[in-house]
Short mmCIF file of C-alpha atoms and ligand atoms in Angstrom, two decimals:
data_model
loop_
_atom_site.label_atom_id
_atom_site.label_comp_id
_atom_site.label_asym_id
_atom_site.label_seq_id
_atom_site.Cartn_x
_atom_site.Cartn_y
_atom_site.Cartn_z
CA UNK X 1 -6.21 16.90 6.97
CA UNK X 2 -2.83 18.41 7.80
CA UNK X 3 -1.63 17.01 11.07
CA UNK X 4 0.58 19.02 13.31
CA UNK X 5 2.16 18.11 16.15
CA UNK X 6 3.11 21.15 18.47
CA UNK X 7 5.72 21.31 21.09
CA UNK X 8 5.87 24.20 23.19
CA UNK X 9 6.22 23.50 27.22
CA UNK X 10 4.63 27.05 28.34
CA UNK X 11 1.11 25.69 28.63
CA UNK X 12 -1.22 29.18 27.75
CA UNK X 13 0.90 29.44 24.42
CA UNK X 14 0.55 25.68 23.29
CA UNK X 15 -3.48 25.49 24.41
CA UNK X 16 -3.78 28.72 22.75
CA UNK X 17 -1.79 27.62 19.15
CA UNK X 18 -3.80 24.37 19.52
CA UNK X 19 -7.41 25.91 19.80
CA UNK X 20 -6.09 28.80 17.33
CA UNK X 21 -4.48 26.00 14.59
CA UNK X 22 -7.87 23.67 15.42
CA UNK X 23 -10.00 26.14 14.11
CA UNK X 24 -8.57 26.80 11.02
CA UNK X 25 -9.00 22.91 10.28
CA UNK X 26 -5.92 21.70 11.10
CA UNK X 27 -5.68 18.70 12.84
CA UNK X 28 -3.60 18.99 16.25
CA UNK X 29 -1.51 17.42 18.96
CA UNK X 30 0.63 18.29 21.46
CA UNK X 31 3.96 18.04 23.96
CA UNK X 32 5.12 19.48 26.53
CA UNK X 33 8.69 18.91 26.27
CA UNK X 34 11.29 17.63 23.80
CA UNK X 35 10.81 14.00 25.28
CA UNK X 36 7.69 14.04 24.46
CA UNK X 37 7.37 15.59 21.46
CA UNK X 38 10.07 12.58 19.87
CA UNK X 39 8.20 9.87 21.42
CA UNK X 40 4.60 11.24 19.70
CA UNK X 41 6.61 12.12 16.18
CA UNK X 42 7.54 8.52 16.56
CA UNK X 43 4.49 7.21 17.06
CA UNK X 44 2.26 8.81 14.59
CA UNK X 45 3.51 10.75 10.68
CA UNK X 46 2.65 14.49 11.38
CA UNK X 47 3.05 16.70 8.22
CA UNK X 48 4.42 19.48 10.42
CA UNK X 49 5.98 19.82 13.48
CA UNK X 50 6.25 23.35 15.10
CA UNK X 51 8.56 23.29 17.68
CA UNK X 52 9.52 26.11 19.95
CA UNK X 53 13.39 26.76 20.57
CA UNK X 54 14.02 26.35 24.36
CA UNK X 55 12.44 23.24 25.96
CA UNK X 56 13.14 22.33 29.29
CA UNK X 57 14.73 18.98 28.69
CA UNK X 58 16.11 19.06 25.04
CA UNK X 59 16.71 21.79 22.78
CA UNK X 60 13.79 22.54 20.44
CA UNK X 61 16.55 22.55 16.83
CA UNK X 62 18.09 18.60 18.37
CA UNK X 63 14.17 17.83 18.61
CA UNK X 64 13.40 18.52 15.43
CA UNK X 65 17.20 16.98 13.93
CA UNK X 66 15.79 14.08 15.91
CA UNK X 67 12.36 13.37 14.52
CA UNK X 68 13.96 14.62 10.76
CA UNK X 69 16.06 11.68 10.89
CA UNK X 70 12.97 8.98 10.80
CA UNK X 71 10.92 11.65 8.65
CA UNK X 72 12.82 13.72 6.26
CA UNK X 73 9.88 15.09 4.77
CA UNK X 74 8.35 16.89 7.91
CA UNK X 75 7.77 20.35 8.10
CA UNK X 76 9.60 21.73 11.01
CA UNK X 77 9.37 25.45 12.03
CA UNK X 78 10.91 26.54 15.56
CA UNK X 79 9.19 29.51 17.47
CA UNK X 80 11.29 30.87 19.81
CA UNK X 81 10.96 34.33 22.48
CA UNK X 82 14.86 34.88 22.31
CA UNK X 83 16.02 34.46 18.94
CA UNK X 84 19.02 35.21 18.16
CA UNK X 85 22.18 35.41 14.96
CA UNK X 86 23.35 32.10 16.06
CA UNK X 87 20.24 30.08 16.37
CA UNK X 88 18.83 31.62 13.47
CA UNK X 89 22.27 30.50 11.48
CA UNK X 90 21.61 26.77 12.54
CA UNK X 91 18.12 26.78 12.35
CA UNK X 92 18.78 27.61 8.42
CA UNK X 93 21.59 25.12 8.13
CA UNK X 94 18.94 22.72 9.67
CA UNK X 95 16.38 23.54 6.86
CA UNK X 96 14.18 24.27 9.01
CA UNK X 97 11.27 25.43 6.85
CA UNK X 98 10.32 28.51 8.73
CA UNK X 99 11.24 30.41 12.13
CA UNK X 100 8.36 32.52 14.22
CA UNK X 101 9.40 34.66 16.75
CA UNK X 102 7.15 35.27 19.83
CA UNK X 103 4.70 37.24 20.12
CA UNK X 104 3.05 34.99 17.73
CA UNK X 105 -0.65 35.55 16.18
CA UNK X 106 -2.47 32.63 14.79
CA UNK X 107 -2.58 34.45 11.08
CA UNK X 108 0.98 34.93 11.28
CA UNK X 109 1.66 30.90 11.85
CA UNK X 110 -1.22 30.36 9.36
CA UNK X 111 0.52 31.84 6.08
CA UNK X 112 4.06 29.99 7.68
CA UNK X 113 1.97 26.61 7.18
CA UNK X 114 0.48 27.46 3.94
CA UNK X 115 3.62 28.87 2.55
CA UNK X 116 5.41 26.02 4.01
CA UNK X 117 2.67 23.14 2.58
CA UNK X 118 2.19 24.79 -0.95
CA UNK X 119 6.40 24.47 -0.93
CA UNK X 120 6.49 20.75 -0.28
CA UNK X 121 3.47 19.77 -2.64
CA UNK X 122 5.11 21.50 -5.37
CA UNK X 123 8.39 20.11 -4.56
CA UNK X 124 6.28 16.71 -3.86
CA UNK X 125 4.33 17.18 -7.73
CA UNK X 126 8.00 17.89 -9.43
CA UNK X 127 9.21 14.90 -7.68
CA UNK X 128 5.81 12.59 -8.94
CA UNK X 129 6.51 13.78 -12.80
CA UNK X 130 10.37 13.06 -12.08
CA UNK X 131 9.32 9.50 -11.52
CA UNK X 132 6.53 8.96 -14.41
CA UNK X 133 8.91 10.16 -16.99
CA UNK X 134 11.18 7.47 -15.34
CA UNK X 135 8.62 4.65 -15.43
CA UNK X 136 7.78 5.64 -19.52
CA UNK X 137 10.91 5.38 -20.44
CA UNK X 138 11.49 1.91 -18.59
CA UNK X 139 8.28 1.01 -20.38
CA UNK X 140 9.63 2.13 -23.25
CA UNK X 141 12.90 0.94 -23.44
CA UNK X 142 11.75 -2.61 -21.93
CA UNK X 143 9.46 -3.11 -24.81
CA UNK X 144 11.78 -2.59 -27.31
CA UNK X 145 13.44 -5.62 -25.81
CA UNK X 146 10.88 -7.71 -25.62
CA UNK X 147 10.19 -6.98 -28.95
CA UNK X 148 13.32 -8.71 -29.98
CA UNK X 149 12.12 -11.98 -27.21
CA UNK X 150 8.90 -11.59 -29.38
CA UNK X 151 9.68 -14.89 -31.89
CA UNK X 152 10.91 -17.37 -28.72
CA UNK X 153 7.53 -16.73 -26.77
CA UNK X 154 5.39 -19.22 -26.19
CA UNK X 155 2.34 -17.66 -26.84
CA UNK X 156 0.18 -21.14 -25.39
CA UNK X 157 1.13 -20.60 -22.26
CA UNK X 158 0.14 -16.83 -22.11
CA UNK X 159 -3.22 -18.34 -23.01
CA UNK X 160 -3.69 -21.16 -20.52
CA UNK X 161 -2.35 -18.36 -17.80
CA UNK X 162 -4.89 -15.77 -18.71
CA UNK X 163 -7.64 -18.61 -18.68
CA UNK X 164 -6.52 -19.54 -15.15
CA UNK X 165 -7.40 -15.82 -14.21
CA UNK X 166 -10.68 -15.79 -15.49
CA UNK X 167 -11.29 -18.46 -12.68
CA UNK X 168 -10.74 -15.99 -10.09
CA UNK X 169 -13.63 -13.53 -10.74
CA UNK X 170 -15.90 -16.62 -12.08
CA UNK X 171 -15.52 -17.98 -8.69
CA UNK X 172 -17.24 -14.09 -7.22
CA UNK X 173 -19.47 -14.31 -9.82
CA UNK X 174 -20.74 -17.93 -8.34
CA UNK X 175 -19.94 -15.96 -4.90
CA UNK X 176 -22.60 -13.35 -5.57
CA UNK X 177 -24.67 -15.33 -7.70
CA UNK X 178 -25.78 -17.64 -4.80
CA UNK X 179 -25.95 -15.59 -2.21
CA UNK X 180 -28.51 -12.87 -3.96
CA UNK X 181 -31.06 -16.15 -4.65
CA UNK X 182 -30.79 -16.87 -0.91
CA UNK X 183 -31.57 -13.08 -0.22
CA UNK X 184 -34.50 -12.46 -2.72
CA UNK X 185 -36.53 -10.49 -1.09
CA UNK X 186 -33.56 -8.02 -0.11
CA UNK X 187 -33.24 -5.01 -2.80
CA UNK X 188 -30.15 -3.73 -1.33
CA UNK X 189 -28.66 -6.85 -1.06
CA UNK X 190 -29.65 -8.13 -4.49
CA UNK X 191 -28.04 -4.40 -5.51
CA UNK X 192 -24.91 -5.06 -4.01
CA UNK X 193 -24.94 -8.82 -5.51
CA UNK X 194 -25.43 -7.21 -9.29
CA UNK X 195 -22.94 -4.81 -8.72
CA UNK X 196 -20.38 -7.11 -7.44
CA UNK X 197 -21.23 -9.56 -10.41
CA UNK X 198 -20.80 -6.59 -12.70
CA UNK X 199 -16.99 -5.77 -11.24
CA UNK X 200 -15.83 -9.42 -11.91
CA UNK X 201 -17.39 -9.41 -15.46
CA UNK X 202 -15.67 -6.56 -16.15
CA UNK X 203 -12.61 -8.05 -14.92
CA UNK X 204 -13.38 -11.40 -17.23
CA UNK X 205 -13.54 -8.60 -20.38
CA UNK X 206 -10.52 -6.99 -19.10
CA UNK X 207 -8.75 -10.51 -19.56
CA UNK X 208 -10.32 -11.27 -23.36
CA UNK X 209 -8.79 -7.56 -24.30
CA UNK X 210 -5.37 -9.16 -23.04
CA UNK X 211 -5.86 -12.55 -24.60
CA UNK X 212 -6.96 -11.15 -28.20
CA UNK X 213 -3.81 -8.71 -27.98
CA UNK X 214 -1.65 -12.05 -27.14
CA UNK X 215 -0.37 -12.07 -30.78
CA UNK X 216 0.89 -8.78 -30.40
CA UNK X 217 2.30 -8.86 -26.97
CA UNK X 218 3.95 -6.24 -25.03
CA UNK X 219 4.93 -6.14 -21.54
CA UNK X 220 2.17 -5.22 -19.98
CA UNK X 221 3.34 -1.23 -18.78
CA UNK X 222 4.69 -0.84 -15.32
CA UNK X 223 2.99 1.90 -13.21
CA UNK X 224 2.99 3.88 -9.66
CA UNK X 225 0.67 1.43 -7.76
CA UNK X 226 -0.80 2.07 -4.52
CA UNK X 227 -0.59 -1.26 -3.48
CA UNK X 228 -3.18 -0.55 -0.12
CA UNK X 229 -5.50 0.50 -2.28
CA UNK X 230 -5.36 -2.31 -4.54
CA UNK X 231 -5.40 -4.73 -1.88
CA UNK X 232 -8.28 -3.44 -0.87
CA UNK X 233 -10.42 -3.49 -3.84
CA UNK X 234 -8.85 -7.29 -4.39
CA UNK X 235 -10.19 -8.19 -1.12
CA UNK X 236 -13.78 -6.69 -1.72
CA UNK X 237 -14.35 -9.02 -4.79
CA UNK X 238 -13.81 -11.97 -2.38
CA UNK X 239 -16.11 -10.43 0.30
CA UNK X 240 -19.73 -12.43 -0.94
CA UNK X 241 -17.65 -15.60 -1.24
CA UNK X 242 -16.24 -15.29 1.54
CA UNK X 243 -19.86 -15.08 3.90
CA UNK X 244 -20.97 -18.07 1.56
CA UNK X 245 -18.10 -20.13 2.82
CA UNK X 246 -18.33 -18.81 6.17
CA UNK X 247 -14.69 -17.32 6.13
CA UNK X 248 -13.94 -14.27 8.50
CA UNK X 249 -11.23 -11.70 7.70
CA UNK X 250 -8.80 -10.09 9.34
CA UNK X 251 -7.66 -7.27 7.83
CA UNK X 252 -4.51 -5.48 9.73
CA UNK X 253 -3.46 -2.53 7.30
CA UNK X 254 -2.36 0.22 10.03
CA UNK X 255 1.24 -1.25 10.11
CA UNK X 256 1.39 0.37 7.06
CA UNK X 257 0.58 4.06 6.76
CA UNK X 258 2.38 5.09 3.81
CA UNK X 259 0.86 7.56 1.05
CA UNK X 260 4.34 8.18 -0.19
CA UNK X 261 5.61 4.59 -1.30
CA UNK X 262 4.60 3.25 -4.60
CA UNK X 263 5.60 -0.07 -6.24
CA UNK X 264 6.58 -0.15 -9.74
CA UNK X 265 4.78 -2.98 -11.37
CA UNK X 266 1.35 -3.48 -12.71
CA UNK X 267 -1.87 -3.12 -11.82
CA UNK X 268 -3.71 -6.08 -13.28
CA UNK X 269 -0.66 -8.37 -12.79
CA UNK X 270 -0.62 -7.45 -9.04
CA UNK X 271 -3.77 -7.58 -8.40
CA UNK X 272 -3.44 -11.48 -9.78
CA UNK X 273 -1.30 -12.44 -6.37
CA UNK X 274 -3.79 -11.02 -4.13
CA UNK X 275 -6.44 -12.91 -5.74
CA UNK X 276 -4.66 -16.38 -6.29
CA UNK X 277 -3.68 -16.46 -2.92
CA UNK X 278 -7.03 -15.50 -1.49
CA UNK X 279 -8.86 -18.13 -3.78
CA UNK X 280 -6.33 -20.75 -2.48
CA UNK X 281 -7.20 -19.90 1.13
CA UNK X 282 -10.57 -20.02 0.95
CA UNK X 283 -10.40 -22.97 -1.19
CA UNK X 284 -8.02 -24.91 1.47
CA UNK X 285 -10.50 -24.44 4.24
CA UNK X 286 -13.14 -26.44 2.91
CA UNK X 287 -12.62 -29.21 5.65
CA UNK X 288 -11.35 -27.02 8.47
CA UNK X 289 -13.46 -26.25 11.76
CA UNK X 290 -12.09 -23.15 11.80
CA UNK X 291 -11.87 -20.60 9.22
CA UNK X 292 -10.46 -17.56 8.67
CA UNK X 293 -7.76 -15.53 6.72
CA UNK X 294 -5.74 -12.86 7.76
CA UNK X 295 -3.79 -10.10 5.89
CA UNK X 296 -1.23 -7.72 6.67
CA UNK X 297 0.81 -5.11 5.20
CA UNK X 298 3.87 -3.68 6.88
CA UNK X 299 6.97 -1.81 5.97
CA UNK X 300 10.23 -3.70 6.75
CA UNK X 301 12.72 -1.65 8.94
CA UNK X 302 14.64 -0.37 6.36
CA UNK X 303 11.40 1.42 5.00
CA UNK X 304 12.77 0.30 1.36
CA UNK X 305 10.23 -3.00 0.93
CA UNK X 306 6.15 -3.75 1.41
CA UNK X 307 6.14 -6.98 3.37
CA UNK X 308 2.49 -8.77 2.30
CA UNK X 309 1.40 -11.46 4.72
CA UNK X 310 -1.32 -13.62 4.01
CA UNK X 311 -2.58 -16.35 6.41
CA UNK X 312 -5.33 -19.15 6.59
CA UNK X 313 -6.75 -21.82 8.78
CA UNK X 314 -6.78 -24.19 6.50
CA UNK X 315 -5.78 -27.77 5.77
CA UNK X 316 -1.77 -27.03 5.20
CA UNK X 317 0.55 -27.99 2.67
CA UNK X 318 2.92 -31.16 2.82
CA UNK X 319 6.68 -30.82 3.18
CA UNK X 320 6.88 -32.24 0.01
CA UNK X 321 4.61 -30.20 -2.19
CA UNK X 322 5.99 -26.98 -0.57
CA UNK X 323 8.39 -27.24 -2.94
CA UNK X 324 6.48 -27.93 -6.00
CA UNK X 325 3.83 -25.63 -5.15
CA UNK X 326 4.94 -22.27 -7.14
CA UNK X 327 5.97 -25.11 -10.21
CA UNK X 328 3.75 -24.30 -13.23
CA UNK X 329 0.85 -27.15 -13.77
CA UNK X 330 1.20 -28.59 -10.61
CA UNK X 331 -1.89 -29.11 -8.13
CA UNK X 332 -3.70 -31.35 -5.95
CA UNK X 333 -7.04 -30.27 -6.38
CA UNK X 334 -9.28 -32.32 -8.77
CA UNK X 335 -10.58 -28.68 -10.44
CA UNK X 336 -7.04 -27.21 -10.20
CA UNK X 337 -5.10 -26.17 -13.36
CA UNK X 338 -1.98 -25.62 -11.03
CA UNK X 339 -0.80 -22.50 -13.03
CA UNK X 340 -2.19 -19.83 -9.76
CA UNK X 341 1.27 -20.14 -7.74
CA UNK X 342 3.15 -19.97 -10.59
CA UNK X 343 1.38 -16.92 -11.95
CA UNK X 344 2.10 -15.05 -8.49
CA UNK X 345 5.96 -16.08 -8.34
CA UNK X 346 5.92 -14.67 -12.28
CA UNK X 347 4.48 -11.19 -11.15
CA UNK X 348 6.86 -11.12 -7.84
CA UNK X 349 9.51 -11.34 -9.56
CA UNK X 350 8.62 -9.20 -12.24
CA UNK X 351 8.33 -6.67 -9.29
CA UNK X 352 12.14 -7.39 -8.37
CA UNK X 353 10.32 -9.09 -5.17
CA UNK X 354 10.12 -12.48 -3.11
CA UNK X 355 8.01 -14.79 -2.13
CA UNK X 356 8.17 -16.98 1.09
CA UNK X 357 5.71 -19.87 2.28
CA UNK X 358 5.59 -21.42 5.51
CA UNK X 359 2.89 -23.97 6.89
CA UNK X 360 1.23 -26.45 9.01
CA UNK X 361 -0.30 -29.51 8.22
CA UNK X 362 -3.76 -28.62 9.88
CA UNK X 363 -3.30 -25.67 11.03
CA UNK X 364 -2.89 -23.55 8.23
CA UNK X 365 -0.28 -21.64 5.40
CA UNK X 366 1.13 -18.21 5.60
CA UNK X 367 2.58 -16.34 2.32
CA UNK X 368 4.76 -13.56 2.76
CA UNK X 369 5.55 -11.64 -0.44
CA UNK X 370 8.28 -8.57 -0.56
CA UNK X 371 8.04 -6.10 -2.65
CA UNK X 372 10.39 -3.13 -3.00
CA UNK X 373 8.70 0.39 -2.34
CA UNK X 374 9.89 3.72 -3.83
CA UNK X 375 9.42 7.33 -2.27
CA UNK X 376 7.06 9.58 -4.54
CA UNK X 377 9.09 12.36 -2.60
N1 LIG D 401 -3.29 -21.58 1.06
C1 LIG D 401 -3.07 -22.87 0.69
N2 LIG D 401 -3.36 -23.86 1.55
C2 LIG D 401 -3.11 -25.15 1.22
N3 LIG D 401 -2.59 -25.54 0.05
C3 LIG D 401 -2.28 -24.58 -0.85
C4 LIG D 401 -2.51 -23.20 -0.59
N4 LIG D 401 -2.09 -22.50 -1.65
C5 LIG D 401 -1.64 -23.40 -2.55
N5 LIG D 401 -1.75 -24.64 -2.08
C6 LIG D 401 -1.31 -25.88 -2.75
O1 LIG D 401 -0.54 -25.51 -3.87
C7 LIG D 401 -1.12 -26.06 -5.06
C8 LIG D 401 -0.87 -25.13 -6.22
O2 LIG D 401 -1.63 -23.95 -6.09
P1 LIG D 401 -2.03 -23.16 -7.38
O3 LIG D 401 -2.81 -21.97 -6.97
O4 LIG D 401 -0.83 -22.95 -8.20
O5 LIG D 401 -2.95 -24.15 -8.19
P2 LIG D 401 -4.40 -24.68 -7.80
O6 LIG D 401 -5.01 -23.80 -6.76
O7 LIG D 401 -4.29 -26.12 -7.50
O8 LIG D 401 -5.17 -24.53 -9.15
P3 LIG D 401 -5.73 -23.17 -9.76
O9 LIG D 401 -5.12 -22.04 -9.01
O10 LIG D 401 -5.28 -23.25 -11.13
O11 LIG D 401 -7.18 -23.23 -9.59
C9 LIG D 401 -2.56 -26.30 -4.72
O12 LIG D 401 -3.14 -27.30 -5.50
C10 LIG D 401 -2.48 -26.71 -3.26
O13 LIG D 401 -2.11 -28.05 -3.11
MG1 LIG D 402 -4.99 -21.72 -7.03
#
């Protein structure tokens, strides 16, 4: 739903725009004053912010210069009672996108939003093929040099790390398995179970496509992901294992409201970190009184990189092996192949990205991974 954030101080005009705007399904909020209106803008992304020219504290074109500078994209449009050549003139050299004068009917700032909206999705659209024809032709071009790396791969260890990830979803499998025979006599549960047991066999096939096409490899494609999305759906494959091992999760995503960022990278490959990392948690709480995981996303200040923060309870990791830990083969778990940290670091940087670890012996490990994030506008 569009949100608009109005700022108007006389009181019958902004209750009146607000109950006009609500009811043609826009979603609203308000301020009084140009204070006000920055501090809310701040707070919360609005799509549009209609702003009227005189406040009483600030005026209504430095409010909107103001709340531009954090969110370029906004849709600003400036009512105003006393318009005149001069405000009009820096209203335009503002962009703003539109400017109402008073008396103002609710159809009249209606077809302003619409006009304004249908502007910035096609401007937003031209902007999203702008950057697929970019990513093909990265794909394209970085194939035809791996092409030429094709002879000096080592194809074995493309195999033994595409095993490794069929590990993953065989451990949900197991997950779901066990927990639909302890919930027989539950048909929705046993539902859920089969359907969750059908998502990480899919994911197994998924990974035979890749390791039959190994003698023909290609870097897999990079792509626009959504990488809340995918976290999400990561997570949801862990979810049965997770109540089996008596794990709680604590999922903080609103840090991190951004429809407009993408990472360029791939799906599948991504979606490898998130699970390694979960695995390891839950695995490394086996022995802990407590246990729980928790996950956040955030953007740093700069707004250029996704900072991914994933923390457990669990039993810690040495000084010493903190170093080895992202080294292919290496593990101290008597099931372990050792090749899940090494995968991650492989797909972070293949992201241009980092990875940081920090933990407690006892008390737990925290990854942080970086990613940088592009604008889709
Ligand atoms: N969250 C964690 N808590 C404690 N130790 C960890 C954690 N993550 C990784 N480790 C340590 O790092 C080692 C390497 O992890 P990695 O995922 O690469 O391999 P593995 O988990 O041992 O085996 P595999 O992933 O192949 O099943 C682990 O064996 C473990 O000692
Ligand atoms: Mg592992």
């Amino acid at each position: 739903m569009t949100q608009i954030l109005i700022i108007e101080d006389e009181s019958s005009i902004r209750k009146a725009l607000s109950l006009g705007l609500d009811s043609k399904k826009y979603q609203i909020d308000t301020a009084e004053n140009g204070k006000d209106g920055i501090q809310k803008a701040t707070n919360k992304k609005y799509d549009v912010i209609l702003s009227d020219l005189c406040l009483p504290d600030i005026n209504g074109l430095e409010v909107i210069k103001t709340i531009k500078a954090c969110s370029p994209d906004i849709i600003s449009i400036v009512i105003t009672g006393n318009g005149n050549i001069e405000s009009t003139k820096s209203a335009i050299r503002l962009e703003v996108n539109d400017y109402l004068e008073k008396p103002l009917s609710i159809n009249k700032v209606h077809d302003s939003l619409q006009k304004a909206l249908k502007q910035r999705d096609y401007k937003r659209n031209k902007q999203r093929r702008k950057i697929i024809e970019i990513v093909e032709s990265y794909n394209k071009n970085s194939n035809k040099s791996m092409e030429n790396k094709l002879t000096k791969r080592n194809s074995n260890e493309d195999v033994s790390m595409l095993v490794h990830q069929i590990n993953n979803p065989l451990c949900c499998i197991n997950g779901s398995a066990e927990l639909g025979m302890l919930n027989l006599d539950d048909k929705d549960a046993i539902i859920k179970f089969f359907k969750d047991i059908l998502t990480a066999a899919k994911k197994i096939n998924h990974i035979n496509r890749e390791l039959l096409s190994l003698n023909k490899y290609e870097e897999r494609p990079k792509e626009v992901v959504d990488i809340k999305t995918l976290l999400i759906s990561s997570i949801k494959m862990f979810e049965d294992l997770m109540t089996i091992k008596k794990v709680s999760l604590k999922i903080d995503l609103n840090q991190y409201d951004e429809d407009e960022k993408f990472v360029l990278g791939n799906k599948f490959d991504i979606e490898q970190i998130f699970k390694n990392l979960i695995l390891n948690s839950i695995e490394s709480m086996e022995e802990s009184v407590e246990k729980w995981i928790k996950i956040k996303l955030e953007l740093d200040r700069e707004g250029t990189k996704i900072l991914i923060h994933i923390q457990d309870s669990g039993s810690g990791i040495t000084a010493d092996n903190i170093d080895k830990c992202f080294n292919k083969y290496f593990t101290t778990k008597s099931h372990g192949t050792g090749l899940g940290l090494s995968v991650v670091k492989r797909v972070v940087d293949n992201c241009y990205g980092s990875i940081n670890v920090t933990s407690t012996i006892g008390k737990g490990t925290l990854f942080t991974i970086q990613l940088p994030v592009y604008n889709l506008i």
